[in-house]
Coordinates of C-alpha atoms in Angstrom, one line a residue:
M12 CA 95.3 130.2 128.7
K13 CA 95.7 133.2 126.4
Y14 CA 99.5 132.9 126.5
L15 CA 99.4 129.1 126.0
F16 CA 97.3 129.5 122.9
T17 CA 99.6 132.3 121.6
L18 CA 102.6 129.9 121.9
L19 CA 100.7 127.1 120.2
S20 CA 99.7 129.4 117.4
L21 CA 103.3 130.5 116.9
T22 CA 104.5 126.8 117.0
F23 CA 101.9 125.7 114.4
F24 CA 102.7 128.4 112.0
M25 CA 106.4 128.0 112.4
S26 CA 105.9 124.4 111.3
V27 CA 103.9 125.5 108.4
F28 CA 106.6 128.0 107.4
A29 CA 109.2 125.2 107.6
A30 CA 107.1 123.2 105.2
E31 CA 106.6 126.2 102.9
K32 CA 110.4 126.7 102.8
D33 CA 111.1 123.1 101.8
A34 CA 108.4 123.3 99.1
I35 CA 109.7 126.6 97.7
I36 CA 113.2 125.1 97.4
E37 CA 111.6 122.3 95.3
G38 CA 110.0 124.9 93.1
D39 CA 106.4 124.8 94.2
S40 CA 104.5 127.0 96.7
V41 CA 102.9 125.0 99.5
N42 CA 99.8 127.3 99.3
Y43 CA 98.8 125.6 96.1
P44 CA 98.4 122.0 95.2
I45 CA 101.1 120.4 93.0
K46 CA 99.7 119.8 89.4
S47 CA 100.4 117.1 86.8
N48 CA 98.7 115.5 83.8
G49 CA 99.8 111.8 84.2
G50 CA 98.8 110.8 87.7
M51 CA 99.2 111.8 91.3
V52 CA 100.1 110.3 94.7
A53 CA 100.0 111.7 98.2
S54 CA 101.2 109.8 101.2
Q55 CA 102.8 110.3 104.6
E56 CA 106.1 108.8 103.6
F57 CA 108.3 110.1 100.8
R58 CA 110.0 106.9 99.8
A59 CA 106.7 105.1 99.6
S60 CA 105.3 107.9 97.5
K61 CA 108.2 107.6 95.1
V62 CA 107.5 103.8 94.8
A63 CA 103.9 104.5 93.8
A64 CA 104.8 107.3 91.4
N65 CA 107.2 105.0 89.6
I66 CA 104.5 102.4 89.2
L67 CA 102.3 105.1 87.6
K68 CA 105.2 106.2 85.5
N69 CA 105.7 102.6 84.2
G70 CA 102.1 102.2 83.1
G71 CA 100.4 100.9 86.3
N72 CA 97.0 102.0 87.3
A73 CA 96.0 103.6 90.6
I74 CA 95.4 100.2 92.3
D75 CA 98.8 98.9 91.2
A76 CA 100.5 102.0 92.7
A77 CA 98.4 102.0 95.9
V78 CA 99.3 98.3 96.6
A79 CA 103.0 98.9 95.9
L80 CA 102.8 101.9 98.3
G81 CA 101.1 99.9 101.0
F82 CA 103.7 97.2 101.0
A83 CA 106.5 99.8 100.9
K84 CA 105.2 101.6 103.9
A85 CA 105.6 98.4 105.9
V86 CA 109.4 99.1 105.5
T87 CA 109.6 102.9 105.5
L88 CA 106.9 103.8 108.1
P89 CA 106.9 100.9 110.6
K90 CA 104.9 102.8 113.2
A91 CA 101.8 102.7 111.0
G92 CA 102.6 101.1 107.6
N93 CA 102.2 97.4 108.1
L94 CA 101.8 93.7 107.2
G95 CA 100.4 92.9 110.7
G96 CA 97.5 95.3 110.8
G97 CA 94.5 96.1 108.7
G98 CA 92.4 98.9 107.1
F99 CA 90.0 100.1 104.5
M100 CA 90.4 100.9 100.8
L101 CA 88.0 102.8 98.6
I102 CA 88.4 102.3 94.8
Y103 CA 86.8 104.2 91.9
L104 CA 87.0 102.6 88.4
A105 CA 86.5 105.5 86.0
K106 CA 85.7 103.4 82.9
E107 CA 83.0 101.4 84.7
D108 CA 81.9 104.3 86.9
K109 CA 82.1 101.8 89.7
T110 CA 83.0 102.2 93.4
I111 CA 84.4 99.4 95.5
A112 CA 84.8 99.5 99.3
I113 CA 87.3 96.9 100.5
D114 CA 87.2 96.0 104.2
Y115 CA 90.4 94.4 105.3
R116 CA 90.0 95.3 109.0
E117 CA 91.5 92.8 111.6
M118 CA 89.2 90.1 113.0
A119 CA 89.0 88.9 116.6
P120 CA 90.5 85.4 117.0
S121 CA 88.0 82.5 117.3
Q122 CA 88.9 82.1 121.0
A123 CA 88.1 85.7 121.9
T124 CA 85.5 86.4 124.6
E125 CA 83.5 89.4 125.6
D126 CA 85.2 89.6 129.0
M127 CA 88.8 88.8 127.9
F128 CA 90.1 92.2 128.8
L129 CA 88.5 92.4 132.3
N130 CA 90.7 92.0 135.4
D131 CA 89.7 90.0 138.5
N132 CA 87.7 92.9 139.8
G133 CA 85.6 93.1 136.6
K134 CA 87.2 96.3 135.4
A135 CA 88.7 96.8 131.9
S136 CA 92.4 96.3 131.8
A137 CA 94.2 98.7 129.5
T138 CA 97.4 96.7 129.7
K139 CA 95.7 93.5 128.4
S140 CA 94.0 95.2 125.5
R141 CA 96.9 97.3 124.4
F142 CA 100.3 95.8 125.3
T143 CA 100.0 92.0 125.5
T144 CA 99.8 89.4 122.7
L145 CA 96.1 89.2 123.4
A146 CA 95.8 92.7 121.9
S147 CA 96.3 91.5 118.4
G148 CA 93.5 90.8 116.0
V149 CA 94.0 88.6 112.9
P150 CA 95.8 90.8 110.4
G151 CA 94.1 91.8 107.2
T152 CA 96.6 94.0 105.3
V153 CA 98.3 91.3 103.2
A154 CA 94.9 89.8 102.1
G155 CA 93.4 93.2 101.5
L156 CA 96.2 94.7 99.4
L157 CA 96.5 91.5 97.3
H158 CA 92.7 91.3 96.9
A159 CA 92.7 94.8 95.4
L160 CA 95.6 94.0 93.1
E161 CA 94.3 90.7 91.9
H162 CA 90.8 92.0 91.1
Y163 CA 91.4 95.6 90.0
G164 CA 95.2 96.0 89.3
T165 CA 97.0 95.4 86.0
M166 CA 100.5 94.4 87.1
K167 CA 101.9 91.2 88.5
R168 CA 102.3 90.7 92.2
E169 CA 106.0 89.9 91.7
V170 CA 106.6 93.4 90.1
I171 CA 104.5 95.2 92.7
L172 CA 106.3 93.8 95.7
E173 CA 109.8 94.1 94.3
P174 CA 110.4 97.7 95.5
S175 CA 109.4 96.8 99.1
V176 CA 111.6 93.7 99.0
K177 CA 114.6 95.9 97.8
L178 CA 113.9 98.5 100.4
A179 CA 114.0 95.9 103.2
E180 CA 117.0 94.1 101.8
Q181 CA 119.1 97.1 100.9
G182 CA 117.9 99.1 103.9
I183 CA 117.0 102.8 104.3
V184 CA 119.0 105.7 105.4
A185 CA 117.7 106.8 108.8
D186 CA 116.3 110.3 108.8
Y187 CA 114.7 112.4 111.5
P188 CA 111.1 111.4 110.9
F189 CA 112.0 107.7 111.0
L190 CA 114.1 108.1 114.1
D191 CA 111.9 110.5 115.9
S192 CA 109.0 108.0 115.9
L193 CA 111.3 105.2 117.3
N194 CA 113.0 107.3 119.9
A195 CA 109.7 108.8 121.2
R196 CA 108.6 105.3 122.1
K197 CA 112.0 103.8 122.8
K198 CA 111.2 102.9 126.5
R199 CA 108.4 100.7 125.4
L200 CA 109.9 99.3 122.2
I201 CA 113.2 98.1 123.6
N202 CA 111.3 95.8 126.0
D203 CA 110.7 93.5 123.0
K204 CA 113.9 91.6 122.1
E205 CA 113.0 91.5 118.3
V206 CA 112.2 95.2 118.2
A207 CA 115.4 96.0 120.1
R208 CA 117.5 93.8 117.8
I209 CA 116.1 95.3 114.5
Y210 CA 115.5 98.9 115.3
F211 CA 118.2 99.7 117.8
K212 CA 121.9 99.0 118.2
S213 CA 123.4 96.1 120.2
Q214 CA 123.5 98.1 123.5
G215 CA 120.1 99.6 123.0
D216 CA 121.6 102.8 121.5
S217 CA 119.6 104.6 118.8
Y218 CA 120.6 104.9 115.2
Q219 CA 121.7 108.3 114.1
P220 CA 120.6 110.3 111.0
G221 CA 122.4 109.1 107.9
E222 CA 123.1 105.6 109.1
L223 CA 121.8 102.6 107.1
I224 CA 119.2 100.3 108.7
K225 CA 118.5 96.9 107.0
F226 CA 115.5 94.6 107.6
P227 CA 116.4 91.1 106.5
D228 CA 113.6 89.4 108.4
L229 CA 111.0 91.7 106.9
A230 CA 112.6 91.2 103.5
W231 CA 112.1 87.4 104.0
S232 CA 108.4 87.9 104.8
L233 CA 107.9 90.1 101.8
K234 CA 109.7 87.6 99.5
Q235 CA 107.4 84.8 100.7
I236 CA 104.4 87.0 99.9
Q237 CA 105.9 88.0 96.6
Q238 CA 106.4 84.4 95.5
Q239 CA 103.4 82.7 97.0
G240 CA 100.8 85.5 97.5
S241 CA 98.4 85.6 100.5
D242 CA 98.9 81.9 101.2
A243 CA 102.4 82.5 102.4
F244 CA 101.0 84.8 105.1
Y245 CA 97.8 83.0 106.0
K246 CA 98.6 79.3 105.4
G247 CA 102.4 79.0 104.7
S248 CA 105.8 79.8 106.2
V249 CA 104.9 83.2 107.6
A250 CA 101.7 81.8 109.2
D251 CA 103.8 79.1 110.9
K252 CA 106.0 81.7 112.6
F253 CA 102.9 83.6 113.8
V254 CA 101.4 80.5 115.3
E255 CA 104.7 79.5 117.0
Y256 CA 104.9 83.0 118.5
M257 CA 101.3 82.9 119.7
T258 CA 101.8 79.5 121.3
K259 CA 104.9 80.7 123.2
N260 CA 103.5 84.0 124.3
Q261 CA 99.9 83.1 125.3
G262 CA 98.3 84.6 122.2
L263 CA 95.0 83.5 120.7
I264 CA 95.6 83.6 116.9
T265 CA 95.7 80.1 115.5
K266 CA 96.6 78.6 112.1
Q267 CA 92.9 78.2 111.5
D268 CA 92.2 81.9 112.4
L269 CA 94.8 82.9 109.8
A270 CA 93.5 80.5 107.1
N271 CA 89.9 81.7 107.7
Y272 CA 90.6 85.4 107.4
E273 CA 88.2 87.1 104.9
V274 CA 88.4 90.3 102.9
K275 CA 85.0 91.8 102.4
E276 CA 83.8 94.0 99.6
R277 CA 81.0 96.3 101.0
E278 CA 78.7 98.9 99.6
A279 CA 80.2 102.4 100.0
V280 CA 78.2 104.9 102.0
T281 CA 77.1 107.9 99.9
G282 CA 75.5 111.2 100.4
T283 CA 75.2 114.7 98.9
Y284 CA 76.4 118.1 100.2
R285 CA 75.6 121.4 98.6
G286 CA 75.6 119.9 95.1
Y287 CA 78.6 117.5 95.7
K288 CA 78.5 113.8 95.9
V289 CA 80.4 112.3 98.9
V290 CA 81.5 108.7 99.0
S291 CA 83.1 107.0 102.0
M292 CA 83.7 103.8 103.9
P293 CA 80.8 101.9 105.5
P294 CA 80.9 100.0 108.8
P295 CA 82.9 98.6 110.5
S296 CA 84.3 102.0 109.8
S297 CA 82.3 104.6 111.6
G298 CA 83.9 107.3 109.5
G299 CA 81.7 107.3 106.4
V300 CA 78.4 107.2 108.2
H301 CA 79.3 110.1 110.4
V302 CA 80.8 112.2 107.6
I303 CA 77.5 111.9 105.7
Q304 CA 75.6 112.5 108.9
T305 CA 77.6 115.7 109.7
L306 CA 77.3 117.1 106.3
N307 CA 73.5 116.5 106.3
I308 CA 73.2 118.5 109.5
L309 CA 75.3 121.3 108.2
E310 CA 73.2 121.7 105.1
N311 CA 70.6 123.3 107.5
F312 CA 73.0 126.2 108.2
N313 CA 75.0 128.8 106.2
L314 CA 78.6 128.1 107.2
K315 CA 80.1 130.3 104.5
D316 CA 78.5 133.4 106.0
A317 CA 79.8 132.5 109.4
G318 CA 83.3 132.8 108.1
W319 CA 86.2 130.4 108.5
G320 CA 87.7 130.5 112.0
S321 CA 84.8 132.5 113.5
A322 CA 83.3 131.5 116.8
Q323 CA 80.1 130.7 115.0
H324 CA 81.9 128.3 112.6
I325 CA 83.7 126.5 115.5
H326 CA 80.6 126.5 117.8
L327 CA 78.3 125.0 115.1
L328 CA 80.7 122.2 114.1
T329 CA 81.4 121.4 117.7
E330 CA 77.7 121.0 118.5
V331 CA 77.4 118.7 115.5
F332 CA 80.5 116.7 116.4
K333 CA 79.1 116.1 119.9
R334 CA 75.9 114.6 118.5
I335 CA 77.5 112.3 115.9
Y336 CA 80.0 110.9 118.5
A337 CA 77.1 110.2 120.9
D338 CA 75.4 108.2 118.1
R339 CA 78.7 106.4 117.4
S340 CA 78.9 105.2 120.9
K341 CA 75.6 103.3 120.7
H342 CA 74.9 102.4 117.1
L343 CA 78.1 101.6 115.3
G344 CA 79.8 98.2 115.1
D345 CA 80.6 95.3 112.7
P346 CA 77.5 95.1 110.5
D347 CA 77.9 91.3 110.2
F348 CA 77.2 91.1 114.0
Y349 CA 75.0 94.1 114.7
P350 CA 72.2 95.8 112.8
V351 CA 73.7 99.3 112.3
P352 CA 70.9 101.8 111.5
M353 CA 72.8 103.2 108.5
E354 CA 69.8 104.4 106.6
T355 CA 68.5 106.4 109.5
L356 CA 71.8 107.8 110.6
T357 CA 72.6 109.1 107.1
S358 CA 69.1 110.4 106.3
K359 CA 68.4 114.1 105.6
S360 CA 65.3 113.9 107.8
Y361 CA 67.2 112.6 110.9
A362 CA 69.8 115.4 110.3
K363 CA 67.0 118.0 110.4
Q364 CA 65.9 116.6 113.8
L365 CA 69.4 117.0 115.2
A366 CA 69.9 120.4 113.6
K367 CA 66.8 121.7 115.4
K368 CA 68.4 120.7 118.8
I369 CA 71.4 122.9 118.2
N370 CA 71.5 126.2 120.1
L371 CA 73.4 128.7 118.0
T372 CA 74.5 130.9 120.9
E373 CA 75.1 128.4 123.7
A374 CA 77.0 125.2 124.0
T375 CA 75.0 122.1 125.0
P376 CA 76.9 120.1 127.8
S377 CA 77.8 116.6 126.6
S378 CA 76.0 115.3 129.7
E379 CA 72.7 116.5 128.2
I380 CA 73.4 114.8 124.9
S381 CA 72.8 111.0 124.4
A382 CA 72.6 108.7 121.4
T383 CA 69.2 108.7 119.8
E384 CA 67.0 105.7 120.4
F385 CA 65.7 104.2 117.1
S386 CA 62.8 101.8 116.7
G387 CA 63.5 98.8 114.5
N388 CA 66.8 97.5 113.2
E389 CA 69.7 99.0 112.4
S390 CA 95.5 105.3 116.7
P391 CA 96.5 108.3 116.4
Q392 CA 99.2 106.3 114.5
T393 CA 97.4 105.3 111.4
T394 CA 98.5 106.3 107.9
H395 CA 96.7 107.3 104.8
F396 CA 97.5 107.6 101.1
S397 CA 95.6 108.7 98.0
V398 CA 96.3 107.9 94.3
I399 CA 94.8 108.9 91.0
D400 CA 96.0 107.6 87.6
R401 CA 96.0 109.0 84.1
W402 CA 92.7 107.2 83.3
G403 CA 90.9 108.7 86.3
N404 CA 90.9 105.6 88.5
I405 CA 91.3 106.5 92.2
V406 CA 92.3 104.8 95.4
T407 CA 92.0 106.3 98.9
N408 CA 93.3 104.0 101.6
T409 CA 93.8 104.1 105.4
Y410 CA 95.5 101.3 107.3
T411 CA 96.9 100.9 110.8
L412 CA 98.4 99.0 113.7
N413 CA 96.4 101.1 116.1
F414 CA 99.1 102.6 118.3
S415 CA 102.5 103.6 116.9
F416 CA 104.2 100.2 116.3
G417 CA 101.0 98.4 117.5
S418 CA 101.5 96.5 120.7
G419 CA 105.3 97.0 120.3
K420 CA 105.9 93.3 119.6
I421 CA 107.5 91.7 116.5
V422 CA 106.8 88.0 115.5
D423 CA 110.2 86.3 115.7
G424 CA 111.9 85.9 112.4
T425 CA 109.3 87.9 110.4
G426 CA 110.1 91.5 111.1
I427 CA 106.3 92.0 111.4
F428 CA 104.8 94.2 114.1
L429 CA 101.7 92.9 115.8
N430 CA 98.7 95.2 115.9
N431 CA 96.8 96.1 119.1
E432 CA 93.5 96.6 117.4
M433 CA 91.5 94.5 120.0
D434 CA 91.6 97.7 122.1
D435 CA 89.2 99.2 119.5
F436 CA 86.5 96.9 120.8
S437 CA 84.5 97.9 123.9
A438 CA 86.2 96.0 126.6
K439 CA 83.3 96.9 128.9
P440 CA 80.3 99.0 127.9
G441 CA 80.8 102.7 128.9
T442 CA 84.5 102.3 129.4
P443 CA 86.6 104.5 127.1
N444 CA 89.3 103.0 124.9
A445 CA 92.8 104.5 124.4
F446 CA 91.3 107.4 122.4
G447 CA 88.6 108.2 124.9
L448 CA 85.9 106.7 122.7
I449 CA 83.0 105.1 124.5
G450 CA 81.2 102.1 123.1
G451 CA 78.5 99.6 124.0
K452 CA 77.1 96.2 123.0
A453 CA 77.3 97.0 119.3
N454 CA 81.1 96.9 119.5
A455 CA 81.6 94.2 122.2
V456 CA 84.3 91.6 121.6
E457 CA 83.1 88.5 119.7
P458 CA 84.9 85.8 117.8
R459 CA 85.6 86.7 114.2
K460 CA 84.1 90.1 114.7
R461 CA 85.8 93.3 113.4
P462 CA 86.4 96.1 115.8
L463 CA 84.8 99.5 115.1
S464 CA 87.2 102.0 113.4
S465 CA 87.3 105.7 112.8
M466 CA 89.3 105.4 109.5
T467 CA 87.6 107.5 106.8
P468 CA 88.9 107.1 103.3
T469 CA 86.7 109.5 101.3
F470 CA 86.2 111.1 97.9
V471 CA 84.1 114.0 96.8
L472 CA 82.8 114.5 93.3
K473 CA 81.3 117.4 91.4
D474 CA 79.5 116.6 88.2
N475 CA 81.2 113.2 88.4
I476 CA 84.7 114.7 88.6
P477 CA 86.6 113.6 91.8
V478 CA 87.6 117.0 93.1
L479 CA 88.8 115.7 96.5
I480 CA 90.2 112.3 97.4
T481 CA 91.3 112.3 101.0
G482 CA 91.8 110.7 104.3
S483 CA 93.9 110.9 107.4
P484 CA 95.4 109.2 110.5
G485 CA 94.6 110.5 113.9
G486 CA 92.6 107.9 116.0
S487 CA 89.3 109.3 117.2
R488 CA 90.2 112.6 115.4
I489 CA 90.2 111.1 111.9
I490 CA 86.5 111.8 111.3
T491 CA 86.7 115.5 112.2
T492 CA 90.0 115.9 110.3
V493 CA 88.4 114.6 107.1
L494 CA 85.4 116.7 107.7
H495 CA 87.5 119.9 108.1
Q496 CA 89.1 119.1 104.7
I497 CA 85.8 118.6 103.0
I498 CA 84.2 121.7 104.6
N499 CA 87.2 123.9 103.9
V500 CA 87.1 123.0 100.2
I501 CA 83.3 123.2 99.7
D502 CA 82.1 125.9 102.1
F503 CA 85.1 128.1 102.3
D504 CA 86.4 127.7 98.7
L505 CA 90.0 126.8 99.8
N506 CA 92.2 124.7 97.5
I507 CA 93.2 121.3 98.9
S508 CA 96.6 122.6 100.2
E509 CA 95.1 125.7 101.9
A510 CA 92.5 123.5 103.4
A511 CA 95.1 121.2 104.9
H512 CA 97.1 124.1 106.4
R513 CA 94.3 125.7 108.3
P514 CA 94.3 124.9 112.0
R515 CA 91.7 122.3 113.2
F516 CA 89.5 121.7 116.2
H517 CA 88.0 118.5 117.6
H518 CA 85.2 117.4 120.0
Q519 CA 84.1 113.8 120.4
W520 CA 81.2 114.2 122.9
M521 CA 83.0 112.5 125.8
P522 CA 85.1 113.9 127.4
D523 CA 83.4 117.3 127.1
R524 CA 86.2 119.4 125.8
L525 CA 86.8 121.4 122.7
L526 CA 90.4 120.9 121.5
L527 CA 91.9 123.7 119.3
E528 CA 95.1 123.6 117.5
G529 CA 97.2 126.8 117.6
G530 CA 96.3 129.5 115.2
F531 CA 92.8 130.7 116.3
S532 CA 92.3 134.2 117.4
P533 CA 92.4 134.9 121.2
D534 CA 89.1 136.9 120.7
T535 CA 87.5 133.8 119.1
I536 CA 88.7 131.6 122.0
R537 CA 87.2 134.0 124.5
L538 CA 83.8 134.1 122.7
L539 CA 83.8 130.3 122.7
Q540 CA 84.4 130.2 126.4
T541 CA 81.6 132.7 126.9
M542 CA 79.3 130.4 125.0
G543 CA 80.1 127.7 127.5
H544 CA 82.7 125.6 125.7
N545 CA 85.5 123.9 127.7
V546 CA 88.3 125.1 125.4
Q547 CA 91.7 123.3 125.7
P548 CA 94.8 123.6 123.5
S549 CA 95.6 120.6 121.2
R550 CA 98.6 119.1 119.6
A551 CA 98.6 119.0 115.8
S552 CA 95.8 116.8 114.6
G553 CA 95.9 114.4 111.6
S554 CA 97.8 114.3 108.4
V555 CA 95.5 114.6 105.4
Q556 CA 96.9 113.3 102.1
S557 CA 94.8 114.6 99.2
V558 CA 94.6 114.3 95.5
G559 CA 92.0 115.2 92.9
I560 CA 91.1 116.8 89.6
D561 CA 90.9 120.6 89.1
P562 CA 87.5 121.0 87.4
S563 CA 88.6 124.1 85.5
S564 CA 91.9 122.8 84.0
K565 CA 91.1 119.1 84.2
T566 CA 94.7 118.6 85.6
F567 CA 95.5 116.4 88.6
I568 CA 96.2 118.1 91.8
G569 CA 97.7 116.9 95.1
A570 CA 98.9 118.1 98.5
S571 CA 100.3 116.7 101.7
D572 CA 99.6 117.9 105.2
P573 CA 102.5 119.9 106.9
R574 CA 101.7 118.4 110.3
R575 CA 103.9 115.3 110.0
S576 CA 107.3 115.4 108.5
G577 CA 108.3 113.0 105.7
A578 CA 105.1 113.3 103.7
K579 CA 105.4 113.7 100.0
T580 CA 103.1 114.4 97.1
I581 CA 104.4 113.4 93.7
G582 CA 102.9 114.1 90.3
V583 CA 103.6 112.1 87.1
L584 CA 103.7 114.0 83.8
E585 CA 102.8 112.4 80.5
S586 CA 106.5 112.6 79.6
G587 CA 107.2 110.3 82.6
Q588 CA 108.9 113.1 84.6
L589 CA 108.1 113.2 88.3
I590 CA 107.4 116.5 90.1
E591 CA 107.4 116.6 93.8
N592 CA 106.1 118.7 96.7

């Protein structure tokens, strides 16, 4: 075990060194956030970041830039950027001092049933819920992005979509990040004739770095949306192709399902932590509730004195993580279908109850932790981006197809990948989904219901200044990844770049294992094992994309996580010059 962790530690810091080297060549140390005075964007894909930065440069606000970025990622980051998925967007309008939480999560088709993913023996079928046409919920991305633009943007739809249309028409030069994601899943992807035709060569061979790949079908879909808006996707020519595909392939999404899709504006979940205000996404995201719940529990302890990376730091957070994920399994779901006890879960008094149950010297086995009973009512391949404009408006957005490339299927003639978000429902109470998350009745399949999500777009304010605007992909690890970023900044006084570079750890109650990235001391690992933790090595976790305002200098700051190649933070100066990291 010791040698395995030493190897993981070396691998992690070699990847960080590689990221530092690239940043230094561009003239900015990765240890510090990039700075600008005219706006900032951080995303997981450099071409999409450039699209958003140019929108800011040309006078667009943060919402304009975010929507342009979202559509561009459908071309440049097909494993997660999408037209066929859904997500959550958190907006802050500086002039109005107003926060808007936009829920554009996928919805279950009207013909969906609670037992649709059970086999003949009554057991949950992973194949049905992940790799068939049945796995797809009604997409929300197009409606959600255009809703944000129409209500809070300043630029015309035709202008905002033009960069993504051009990217699809003219093609992109294949690079290692783009090809690596395809080749890692080639065996699954080439089984779909449309995916094989578009993303691989005629004999199934992979493209090579430097070769141009064009996407005429996706360009057609984007043009329809550019010209006709949401109606093209939900009622018009794109919808017709979706329905034809579903009919031929035993899918459930109908023309009526598409026409009836709804974007919902919800009230953001808010809390306080050591003098900071924390704002995040409400259900059907579980992220915001459990970020607030975790921070409320941690206020009862002194993390700073424990020291970053100490056994006490890791032990305490792990014990908190176990308890929030236990509550998630029972109490979280679509609030339109289930009375989520948000007020209780996010209360300081409930947090104190949970804090008293934590043993500071010994791990509590997950088998001895269960969701609290209340009286009364109540993939890893996701992608995140954060934007702030010169006026102080902000957008933090996470959207996904669930798995990389969703179900691995493309609707004929559209270039659009289908999501497999139906797997985020509880196919059967007590049965884990693809990320090992256990759910119950609150997240059971129902027609027009939205599956529970871990996506956690979040911003943190100090004296009404947004000091951290962040979020991450990572499936079930999204919540803990975002929490590490917040805690590293507030409790350990790290800047947003340093915070992103520190190794992370994760526990989600079930299975009972503490996953550590490389980079933690062997002595710390031994102490954790002595305390009773089932410590296991972990792959790199998440990819936080953070921007904010430096309270002292009042300049914009931004940083991208080094864990996934291709990410890019770009600042816009008042002169219009772009600076990159």
